[in-house]
């Protein structure tokens, strides 16, 4: 089987209902990103927040292509993945601030490990690129149990360099596992530009070596991301094996909030998102509806922050809990 | 005072090799629970490089007995992912040393995933790790690395020293909802012994086995050092020196109660393992003995272990690196006389 990297020039079609739903998700993520930016700047908190500002369309577009029972291994940048999968924003913020109302009961803080087994949110590892093998393993369970589920594994262009990608992708293709590999290519391996660390223009080119389709989409266009992911998800669900979807997107902020980004001169230090996913979606959504959704998202984020800050910190006893089942 | 039977009295047994006992445990557990499956390099048609999984493909089929490519990070990390999602993987690394190739997957993913995620997920995984010297396997295929596993919280660690324990501990490991590193001694695969025939023979974790009763000295030994310590004890018994030999069987959890109670009776302790002596499990056991039983001790606690050197490839040379029965015997004589 030979495969070629396909670059989708078209943005795909979207019903009015779908466009509205994507707008709602993107603006919800954006509101939380901006709120967190403000909060961390003003108050700081005990950890490193890796902002996902600018990458909302990938997270909303791709996760919205999954069903509730599908499994999700998300990446470290932003909280959009877990939010769109169905986790409540106050729970996510509770995790960030290390509060008992967070999904890990106050053990988190900073770099987060959101989890919700009911929603298929299975967590993330602190070593980048460690989710590949777990994702392929989860897909092996799905295959063994004959379940109708798909596993989505998110990663950045930096984590794509890990050897674990090779080991997991190869085995997943050989066994035709129901996995979708979703690369958020924001152009930066922390301080090194992707172009300096990749011999090819696209991560998706690597898919051919594993006999799977590799698709490049505009990661600022949530409709296009959703369409590409959905095609990959359907292929996986049909038992035809994994696919690689590469969404070209933008990292607006630093690697972590507070990173002065001295290594970078392609972007002004601010909050402006070029090719803003919200602006792109507004072409498909009535202005009044979009305005309403923006306002609702802001209220949701403010309420979530208030709720999270009211949650107590964990008792010291939590330190030794949860090692063993 | 003499050696104690490997299997409790009254239990029906058959003579089986250590490797066949592991095979029996795998087959029984896979029959009992459809969620149990296995993968590793060459485990299916070939039956594993040591032949331990032979015949399982025929009985359970290629879906539940899977050959992987050469990909230790997937074998272990994939097992972690599978365990999170409703199945019970029992995976084989060809050599315990290869666990270091999957270091992130063992020490971060298996050991910490549950903890990092608020105790909401479980990882019922067994990683089978053929350990120790086997005769010319070389520096990267012969190590005894169990102390590293002991040093990272979140992993259970088993080291069977008899065919009966190989079966009983593995069955317990498969039924344990936590990740277990199962260090099976590849030099002992052909060692035969009585193995309980029943499906329900389980050896609990955290329960040391007293292999021999004695009053002169407590010898704590693991893996291949258990038969060597028992042979040394027989020779000393001829001179009227009776050693008590204790096999902890699992290092995590570690049954210090049995060890300490013995040392309180004998007043002396020698800890022996095949792993490198420096920072080995013996250092931890010795430290805990003196914390709990300092005033019962009539002599310092001694340790025997491998030299601070890699394992040489030559089969004769490799034996010079790990403790021999003669060295155990000599150390015991000296320690008893102190």
XYZ file of C-alpha atoms in Angstrom:
663
model
C 0.000 0.000 0.000
C 1.387 3.364 -0.873
C 0.131 6.533 0.634
C 0.819 10.129 -0.096
C 0.510 13.178 2.004
C -2.650 14.932 1.034
C -2.977 18.656 1.516
C -6.554 19.732 1.676
C -6.946 23.154 0.086
C -10.623 23.313 0.743
C -12.131 24.142 4.044
C -14.946 21.661 3.688
C -18.596 22.362 4.122
C -20.438 22.910 7.332
C -24.098 23.075 8.117
C -25.244 26.186 9.969
C -25.715 24.054 13.052
C -22.202 22.586 12.885
C -20.604 25.978 12.317
C -22.452 27.352 15.325
C -21.373 24.445 17.463
C -17.735 24.835 16.454
C -17.925 28.568 17.083
C -19.326 27.864 20.524
C -16.453 25.489 21.347
C -13.718 27.721 19.942
C -14.967 30.771 21.787
C -15.318 28.779 25.021
C -11.682 27.705 24.765
C -10.599 31.237 23.826
C -12.410 32.767 26.796
C -10.644 30.392 29.173
C -7.276 31.008 27.503
C -7.617 34.784 27.863
C -8.871 34.501 31.408
C -5.957 32.272 32.348
C -3.515 34.622 30.683
C -4.851 37.461 32.845
C -4.965 35.385 35.987
C -1.447 33.966 35.682
C -0.053 37.415 34.872
C -1.731 39.005 37.869
C -1.465 36.260 40.442
C 0.888 33.616 39.171
C 0.268 30.105 40.394
C 2.279 27.141 41.457
C 3.306 25.739 38.146
C 3.833 26.284 34.461
C 0.838 26.991 32.315
C 1.396 26.069 28.661
C -1.077 28.299 26.855
C -2.989 27.075 23.842
C -3.971 30.514 22.565
C -4.168 30.328 18.785
C -4.616 26.540 18.685
C -8.304 26.478 19.600
C -9.535 25.455 16.172
C -7.463 22.272 16.173
C -8.669 21.218 19.583
C -12.316 22.085 18.937
C -12.367 20.742 15.383
C -10.652 17.455 16.121
C -12.280 16.603 19.447
C -15.723 17.417 18.087
C -15.180 14.591 15.579
C -15.062 12.106 18.467
C -17.931 10.409 20.241
C -18.401 10.401 23.983
C -17.115 6.814 24.270
C -13.977 7.476 22.215
C -10.715 7.701 24.110
C -8.631 10.854 24.280
C -4.946 11.274 25.044
C -4.421 15.018 24.866
C -1.320 17.162 24.610
C 0.088 19.626 27.119
C -0.857 22.876 25.426
C -4.159 24.335 26.556
C -7.297 22.811 27.971
C -9.508 22.807 24.896
C -9.261 19.061 24.329
C -10.764 18.132 27.688
C -13.300 20.971 27.568
C -14.691 19.932 24.197
C -14.726 16.266 25.270
C -17.176 17.358 27.930
C -15.285 18.184 31.112
C -16.594 21.182 33.048
C -14.446 24.322 32.948
C -14.442 24.745 36.728
C -13.078 21.210 37.076
C -10.277 21.997 34.619
C -9.421 25.227 36.427
C -9.635 23.371 39.725
C -6.930 21.053 38.406
C -4.806 23.972 37.292
C -4.995 25.633 40.670
C -4.515 22.358 42.552
C -7.973 22.370 44.137
C -10.002 19.458 45.450
C -12.724 20.112 42.881
C -10.289 19.376 40.077
C -10.468 16.010 38.384
C -7.361 14.772 40.205
C -8.658 15.953 43.560
C -6.094 18.637 44.243
C -2.999 16.731 43.290
C -2.412 18.773 40.162
C -1.403 22.355 39.774
C 0.280 23.929 36.811
C 0.959 21.323 34.185
C -2.204 19.350 34.376
C -3.365 15.764 34.231
C -7.086 16.182 33.587
C -8.854 12.855 33.739
C -12.402 11.609 33.302
C -12.754 7.907 32.549
C -16.502 8.308 31.852
C -15.724 10.743 29.059
C -12.766 8.741 27.797
C -10.291 11.396 28.966
C -7.383 9.177 29.960
C -4.768 11.743 30.885
C -1.366 12.772 29.705
C 2.236 12.099 30.565
C 4.765 14.616 31.721
C 7.330 13.325 29.245
C 6.298 14.654 25.867
C 5.461 12.021 23.312
C 4.830 9.371 25.920
C 1.148 9.197 24.983
C 1.791 7.530 21.613
C 2.398 4.087 23.025
C -0.420 4.389 25.545
C -2.802 5.397 22.772
C -1.821 2.423 20.639
C -2.222 0.200 23.690
C -5.699 1.538 24.417
C -6.592 0.876 20.791
C -5.356 -2.695 21.233
C -7.847 -3.098 24.090
C -10.605 -1.723 21.877
C -9.684 -4.223 19.175
C -9.467 -7.133 21.644
C -12.814 -6.315 23.220
C -14.460 -5.702 19.845
C -15.637 -2.269 20.929
C -16.837 0.494 18.678
C -14.379 3.115 19.872
C -11.566 5.179 18.446
C -8.503 6.519 20.237
C -7.342 10.071 19.505
C -3.763 10.966 20.393
C -2.715 14.621 20.233
C 0.878 15.773 20.026
C 2.915 18.732 18.878
C 5.445 18.939 16.090
C 8.150 18.707 18.755
C 6.840 15.498 20.336
C 6.519 14.055 16.828
C 10.306 13.605 16.940
C 10.133 11.042 19.738
C 11.084 7.438 19.036
C 7.881 6.415 20.765
C 5.995 7.770 17.763
C 7.834 5.353 15.528
C 7.245 2.364 17.790
C 3.571 3.132 18.344
C 2.762 4.186 14.783
C 4.421 1.137 13.290
C 2.640 -1.316 15.579
C -0.682 0.497 15.190
C -0.473 0.232 11.412
C 0.644 -3.405 11.466
C -2.282 -4.322 13.712
C -4.715 -1.872 12.036
C -5.547 -0.320 15.372
C -8.323 2.280 15.652
C -6.086 5.273 16.330
C -6.054 8.791 14.982
C -2.746 10.626 15.379
C -3.398 14.366 15.524
C -0.370 16.596 15.194
C -0.785 20.211 16.221
C 2.058 21.742 14.289
C 2.482 25.201 15.797
C 5.897 25.615 14.254
C 7.873 25.553 17.473
C 9.757 22.896 19.413
C 9.844 25.145 22.458
C 12.604 27.512 21.200
C 13.566 25.795 17.955
C 11.556 26.387 14.799
C 10.036 23.233 13.297
C 11.816 24.005 10.027
C 15.182 23.678 11.766
C 14.315 20.246 13.148
C 12.445 18.563 10.310
C 13.896 17.517 6.955
C 10.455 17.746 5.357
C 7.909 20.504 5.318
C 5.224 18.368 6.887
C 5.053 15.851 9.726
C 2.329 14.169 7.681
C 4.971 13.068 5.146
C 6.121 10.548 7.715
C 2.773 8.730 7.566
C 3.712 7.075 4.277
C 6.440 5.090 5.993
C 3.790 3.492 8.171
C 1.414 2.782 5.321
C -1.202 5.168 6.634
C -2.812 8.266 5.164
C -1.240 11.566 6.159
C -3.276 14.710 5.747
C -2.314 18.349 6.209
C -5.075 20.777 7.122
C -5.339 24.419 8.002
C -5.355 24.309 11.769
C -6.964 27.728 12.044
C -10.045 26.459 10.255
C -12.020 24.336 12.670
C -14.375 23.118 9.949
C -11.460 21.762 7.931
C -9.860 20.159 10.998
C -13.124 18.512 11.918
C -13.659 17.166 8.394
C -10.140 15.721 8.192
C -10.368 14.200 11.656
C -13.791 12.757 10.954
C -12.488 10.999 7.848
C -9.645 9.526 9.915
C -12.016 8.540 12.727
C -14.377 6.819 10.297
C -11.492 4.936 8.720
C -10.350 3.790 12.183
C -13.871 2.817 13.186
C -14.235 0.757 10.023
C -11.212 -1.294 11.053
C -8.967 0.141 8.360
C -6.321 1.331 10.774
C -4.717 4.569 11.845
C -4.275 7.905 10.082
C -2.207 10.986 10.709
C -3.819 14.401 10.626
C -1.464 17.363 10.767
C -3.051 20.702 11.548
C -0.873 23.724 10.838
C -1.493 26.175 13.608
C 0.131 28.988 15.565
C 1.665 29.322 18.967
C 0.927 32.849 20.059
C 2.288 32.833 23.588
C 5.487 31.376 24.972
C 6.156 27.752 25.694
C 4.867 28.551 29.160
C 3.079 31.689 30.301
C 5.860 34.085 31.252
C 8.325 32.761 28.670
C 9.838 35.978 27.207
C 10.324 34.210 23.818
C 13.636 35.961 23.124
C 14.350 33.236 20.564
C 11.492 34.377 18.422
C 10.920 37.328 16.073
C 8.015 36.101 13.978
C 5.303 37.415 16.205
C 4.621 40.347 18.478
C 4.365 39.622 22.167
C 0.649 39.989 22.594
C -2.670 38.268 22.371
C -3.433 38.949 18.725
C -4.089 35.739 16.789
C -3.300 36.015 13.068
C -5.788 34.003 11.015
C -7.979 33.930 14.071
C -10.187 30.809 14.111
C -13.059 32.892 15.452
C -12.825 35.366 12.579
C -12.676 32.516 10.078
C -15.768 30.921 11.616
C -17.648 34.197 11.680
C -17.948 33.962 7.894
C -20.247 30.986 8.478
C -22.127 32.167 11.547
C -24.592 35.037 11.933
C -22.915 37.944 13.750
C -25.567 38.213 16.426
C -25.337 34.515 17.244
C -21.542 34.748 17.413
C -21.748 37.750 19.726
C -24.116 35.861 22.004
C -21.811 32.864 22.089
C -18.821 35.093 22.903
C -20.716 36.636 25.800
C -21.859 33.248 27.079
C -18.305 31.912 26.890
C -16.964 34.852 28.862
C -19.579 34.399 31.569
C -18.862 30.692 31.677
C -15.137 31.320 32.100
C -15.648 33.952 34.817
C -18.043 31.686 36.721
C -15.630 28.770 36.394
C -12.771 30.847 37.795
C -14.877 31.976 40.709
C -15.978 28.396 41.416
C -12.442 27.021 41.142
C -10.986 29.618 43.489
C -13.622 28.744 46.075
C -12.591 25.094 46.030
C -10.391 24.130 48.968
C -6.840 22.882 48.584
C -6.326 19.220 49.398
C -5.463 17.900 52.850
C -1.821 16.889 53.305
C -2.928 13.247 53.469
C -3.466 13.276 49.705
C 0.297 13.094 49.232
C 0.374 9.370 49.922
C -2.988 8.512 48.362
C -3.511 6.940 44.962
C -0.207 5.119 44.616
C -1.863 1.703 44.747
C -5.217 0.384 43.645
C 16.209 -28.127 61.812
C 16.245 -28.679 58.096
C 14.914 -27.606 54.753
C 11.209 -26.918 54.490
C 9.069 -28.290 51.643
C 8.574 -25.865 48.748
C 4.830 -26.524 48.742
C 2.625 -26.815 51.829
C 1.754 -30.375 52.843
C -1.434 -31.903 51.524
C -1.434 -29.910 48.267
C -1.547 -32.020 45.127
C 1.521 -31.351 42.994
C 3.261 -32.341 39.794
C 6.955 -32.053 38.936
C 7.379 -29.089 36.612
C 10.205 -26.895 35.431
C 10.193 -23.257 36.532
C 9.516 -22.146 32.933
C 6.670 -24.641 32.506
C 5.194 -23.461 35.779
C 5.096 -19.920 34.387
C 3.495 -21.262 31.226
C 0.856 -23.051 33.310
C 0.091 -19.880 35.244
C -0.350 -17.905 32.016
C -2.624 -20.548 30.489
C -4.749 -20.895 33.611
C -5.231 -17.157 34.003
C -6.031 -16.677 30.326
C -8.635 -19.439 30.591
C -10.083 -17.908 33.748
C -10.365 -14.346 32.488
C -10.864 -13.392 28.844
C -9.465 -9.940 29.486
C -6.002 -11.390 30.059
C -3.769 -11.296 26.971
C -0.105 -11.150 26.195
C 2.403 -9.627 23.845
C 6.129 -9.453 23.337
C 8.816 -10.180 20.804
C 8.592 -13.740 19.450
C 6.133 -14.862 22.127
C 3.561 -16.286 19.697
C 4.670 -18.925 17.208
C 8.163 -19.279 18.624
C 6.932 -19.304 22.201
C 9.456 -16.760 23.362
C 13.246 -16.798 23.206
C 13.275 -19.065 26.257
C 10.249 -21.090 25.162
C 8.191 -20.016 28.159
C 5.039 -19.121 26.195
C 5.130 -22.156 23.915
C 1.693 -23.512 23.032
C -0.264 -20.452 24.169
C -0.803 -19.188 20.617
C -2.440 -22.490 19.681
C -4.838 -22.373 22.588
C -5.651 -18.658 22.702
C -5.134 -17.454 19.138
C -3.249 -14.545 17.585
C -5.521 -11.887 19.029
C -4.611 -12.705 22.639
C -1.052 -13.892 22.049
C 0.619 -11.181 19.999
C 4.054 -10.903 18.503
C 5.260 -7.327 18.505
C 8.045 -5.744 16.522
C 11.206 -4.756 18.370
C 9.562 -1.987 20.327
C 9.956 -2.133 24.090
C 8.397 1.295 24.580
C 5.230 -0.025 22.971
C 5.322 -3.385 24.729
C 5.302 -1.667 28.122
C 3.576 1.622 27.250
C 1.013 -0.192 25.133
C 0.343 -2.462 28.081
C -0.246 0.640 30.213
C -2.728 2.011 27.681
C -4.486 -1.326 27.373
C -4.738 -1.674 31.145
C -6.408 1.750 31.341
C -9.087 0.587 28.955
C -10.375 -2.699 30.265
C -7.927 -5.482 29.479
C -5.175 -7.151 31.502
C -1.925 -7.341 29.557
C 0.879 -9.676 30.571
C 3.880 -8.670 28.516
C 7.277 -10.224 28.050
C 10.522 -8.386 27.532
C 13.096 -10.806 26.174
C 15.598 -9.803 28.837
C 14.995 -7.822 32.014
C 17.780 -5.479 30.895
C 15.499 -4.266 28.096
C 13.329 -2.712 30.733
C 15.808 0.138 30.641
C 14.910 0.683 26.977
C 11.358 1.205 28.214
C 12.445 3.238 31.235
C 9.915 6.024 30.740
C 7.120 3.517 30.289
C 8.033 1.476 33.383
C 9.134 4.147 35.828
C 6.881 6.994 34.726
C 3.839 5.560 33.016
C 3.264 2.311 34.933
C 4.479 3.630 38.268
C 2.883 7.084 38.253
C -0.106 7.257 35.904
C -2.611 6.337 38.604
C -1.071 8.704 41.135
C -0.808 11.641 38.723
C -4.430 11.176 37.718
C -5.857 11.355 41.205
C -6.191 7.601 41.740
C -8.988 7.427 39.179
C -7.349 4.866 36.905
C -5.835 1.440 37.488
C -3.015 -0.261 35.641
C -3.276 -4.042 35.984
C -0.122 -4.881 34.036
C 2.409 -7.660 34.499
C 5.801 -7.174 32.885
C 7.685 -10.468 32.725
C 11.404 -9.850 32.973
C 13.836 -12.746 32.440
C 16.611 -11.767 34.803
C 20.076 -12.806 35.919
C 22.990 -14.675 34.374
C 22.222 -17.536 32.026
C 25.623 -18.475 30.650
C 27.264 -16.081 28.241
C 24.461 -13.610 27.596
C 26.716 -10.637 28.291
C 26.644 -7.304 30.024
C 23.330 -6.076 28.612
C 21.417 -9.367 28.910
C 22.390 -10.643 32.360
C 21.740 -7.962 34.933
C 19.635 -8.146 38.066
C 17.960 -4.754 38.163
C 15.214 -5.272 40.728
C 16.583 -2.638 43.115
C 15.826 0.099 40.573
C 12.221 -1.050 40.490
C 12.156 -1.018 44.280
C 13.443 2.552 44.285
C 10.562 3.971 42.244
C 7.277 3.943 44.169
C 4.279 2.487 42.384
C 5.656 -0.825 41.159
C 5.284 -4.217 42.799
C 8.313 -6.448 42.458
C 8.289 -10.267 42.507
C 11.282 -12.637 42.240
C 10.276 -16.306 42.364
C 12.988 -18.784 43.344
C 11.086 -22.066 42.954
C 8.766 -23.486 40.272
C 5.861 -23.433 42.739
C 6.415 -19.757 43.510
C 6.889 -18.962 39.824
C 3.373 -20.235 39.230
C 1.738 -18.952 42.390
C 3.301 -15.505 42.306
C 2.552 -14.995 38.617
C -1.100 -15.876 39.115
C -1.260 -13.400 41.981
C 0.484 -10.794 39.836
C -2.056 -11.198 37.033
C -4.921 -10.773 39.499
C -3.332 -7.721 41.115
C -4.845 -4.422 39.949
C -1.416 -2.759 40.184
C 1.589 -2.924 37.860
C 3.898 -5.810 38.737
C 7.462 -6.317 37.564
C 7.959 -10.061 37.527
C 11.649 -10.953 37.597
C 11.857 -14.600 36.573
C 15.342 -16.075 36.674
C 16.249 -17.228 33.202
C 18.985 -19.473 34.566
C 16.328 -21.407 36.494
C 13.780 -22.040 33.708
C 14.719 -25.740 33.634
C 14.901 -26.184 37.411
C 12.274 -28.737 38.364
C 10.224 -28.876 41.509
C 6.810 -29.729 42.884
C 4.153 -27.368 41.568
C 0.549 -27.367 42.811
C -1.733 -28.581 40.042
C -4.858 -26.666 40.968
C -6.045 -23.480 39.256
C -6.414 -21.751 42.571
C -2.854 -21.961 43.896
C -1.913 -18.376 44.639
C 1.173 -17.208 46.501
C 0.389 -13.939 48.264
C 2.647 -10.925 47.807
C 4.455 -9.627 50.880
C 4.792 -13.018 52.529
C 8.353 -14.294 52.808
C 9.020 -18.032 52.699
C 11.258 -19.537 55.341
C 13.083 -22.170 53.319
C 15.030 -23.677 56.172
C 14.971 -23.384 59.938
C 18.125 -22.690 61.907
C 19.392 -20.823 64.920
C 22.920 -19.707 63.999
C 22.331 -17.098 61.337
C 19.507 -15.642 59.228
C 20.307 -15.679 55.515
C 17.991 -13.558 53.392
C 18.378 -14.664 49.775
C 16.552 -13.988 46.508
C 16.284 -15.726 43.142
C 19.220 -17.923 42.183
C 20.835 -17.235 45.542
C 18.100 -19.199 47.323
C 19.250 -22.633 46.071
C 22.872 -21.588 46.554
C 22.200 -20.514 50.134
C 20.309 -23.751 50.823
C 23.195 -25.841 49.479
C 25.626 -23.854 51.636
C 23.345 -24.422 54.624
C 23.453 -28.206 54.061
C 27.250 -28.151 54.138
C 27.304 -26.049 57.313
C 24.738 -28.314 58.948
C 27.243 -31.142 58.689
C 29.393 -29.094 61.067
C 26.490 -28.389 63.352
C 25.881 -24.820 62.125
C 22.227 -24.343 61.310
C 21.287 -21.488 59.011
C 17.807 -20.068 58.696
C 17.162 -19.224 55.029
C 14.454 -16.727 54.164
C 13.270 -15.919 50.648
C 11.282 -12.657 50.610
C 9.694 -13.654 47.240
C 8.468 -10.095 46.685
C 10.572 -6.999 47.334
C 7.556 -4.708 46.982
C 5.770 -5.372 49.237
C 8.576 -6.605 51.466
C 7.841 -8.863 54.435
C 10.226 -7.443 57.022
C 8.235 -8.988 59.857
C 9.371 -12.517 59.044
C 12.963 -11.377 58.525
C 13.117 -9.349 61.729
C 11.509 -12.103 63.803
C 14.156 -14.502 62.520
C 17.043 -12.139 63.239
C 15.697 -11.610 66.756
C 16.096 -15.350 67.261
C 19.466 -15.854 65.523
C 21.126 -12.523 66.369
C 22.906 -12.510 63.013
C 21.993 -11.682 59.410
C 23.528 -12.159 55.971
C 21.735 -10.781 52.908
C 22.601 -12.360 49.556
C 21.569 -11.408 46.061
C 22.803 -11.755 42.525
C 22.355 -8.039 41.885
C 25.270 -5.664 42.358
C 25.993 -5.327 46.057
C 26.284 -1.539 45.976
C 22.835 -0.008 46.519
C 21.197 -3.368 45.960
C 18.026 -4.561 47.679
C 20.302 -6.010 50.348
C 21.341 -2.541 51.458
C 17.717 -1.677 52.111
C 16.999 -4.964 53.875
C 20.116 -4.625 56.044
C 19.194 -1.064 56.950
C 15.688 -2.071 57.943
C 16.947 -4.992 60.020
C 19.184 -2.748 62.082
C 16.424 -0.167 62.506
C 14.051 -2.809 63.856
C 16.353 -5.261 65.618
C 19.586 -3.450 66.511
C 19.629 -4.666 70.086
C 19.108 -8.285 69.026
C 22.196 -8.260 66.832
C 25.354 -10.047 68.004
C 27.330 -9.114 64.879
C 27.216 -6.650 61.981
C 24.826 -7.413 59.134
C 26.733 -8.554 56.070
C 25.809 -8.395 52.435
C 26.891 -10.496 49.481
C 26.172 -9.361 45.946
C 27.714 -8.948 42.537
C 30.943 -7.022 42.105
C 30.880 -3.406 40.975
C 31.506 -4.443 37.397
C 29.394 -5.276 34.339
C 28.723 -8.974 33.706
C 31.436 -10.317 31.384
C 30.299 -12.246 28.335
C 32.280 -15.412 29.031
C 30.166 -18.010 30.911
C 33.017 -18.898 33.292
C 33.925 -15.299 33.978
C 30.330 -14.264 34.659
C 30.163 -16.668 37.596
C 33.099 -14.850 39.159
C 31.053 -11.672 39.368
C 28.049 -13.035 41.295
C 28.110 -14.760 44.707
C 28.885 -18.478 44.615
C 27.662 -21.110 47.044
C 31.200 -21.340 48.409
C 31.285 -17.614 49.075
C 27.978 -17.817 50.879
C 29.269 -20.722 52.945
C 32.523 -18.916 53.807
C 30.747 -15.683 54.718
C 28.289 -17.579 56.905
C 31.078 -19.421 58.746
C 32.922 -16.187 59.381
C 29.848 -14.294 60.472
C 28.742 -17.028 62.858
C 32.197 -16.995 64.451
C 32.284 -13.245 65.019
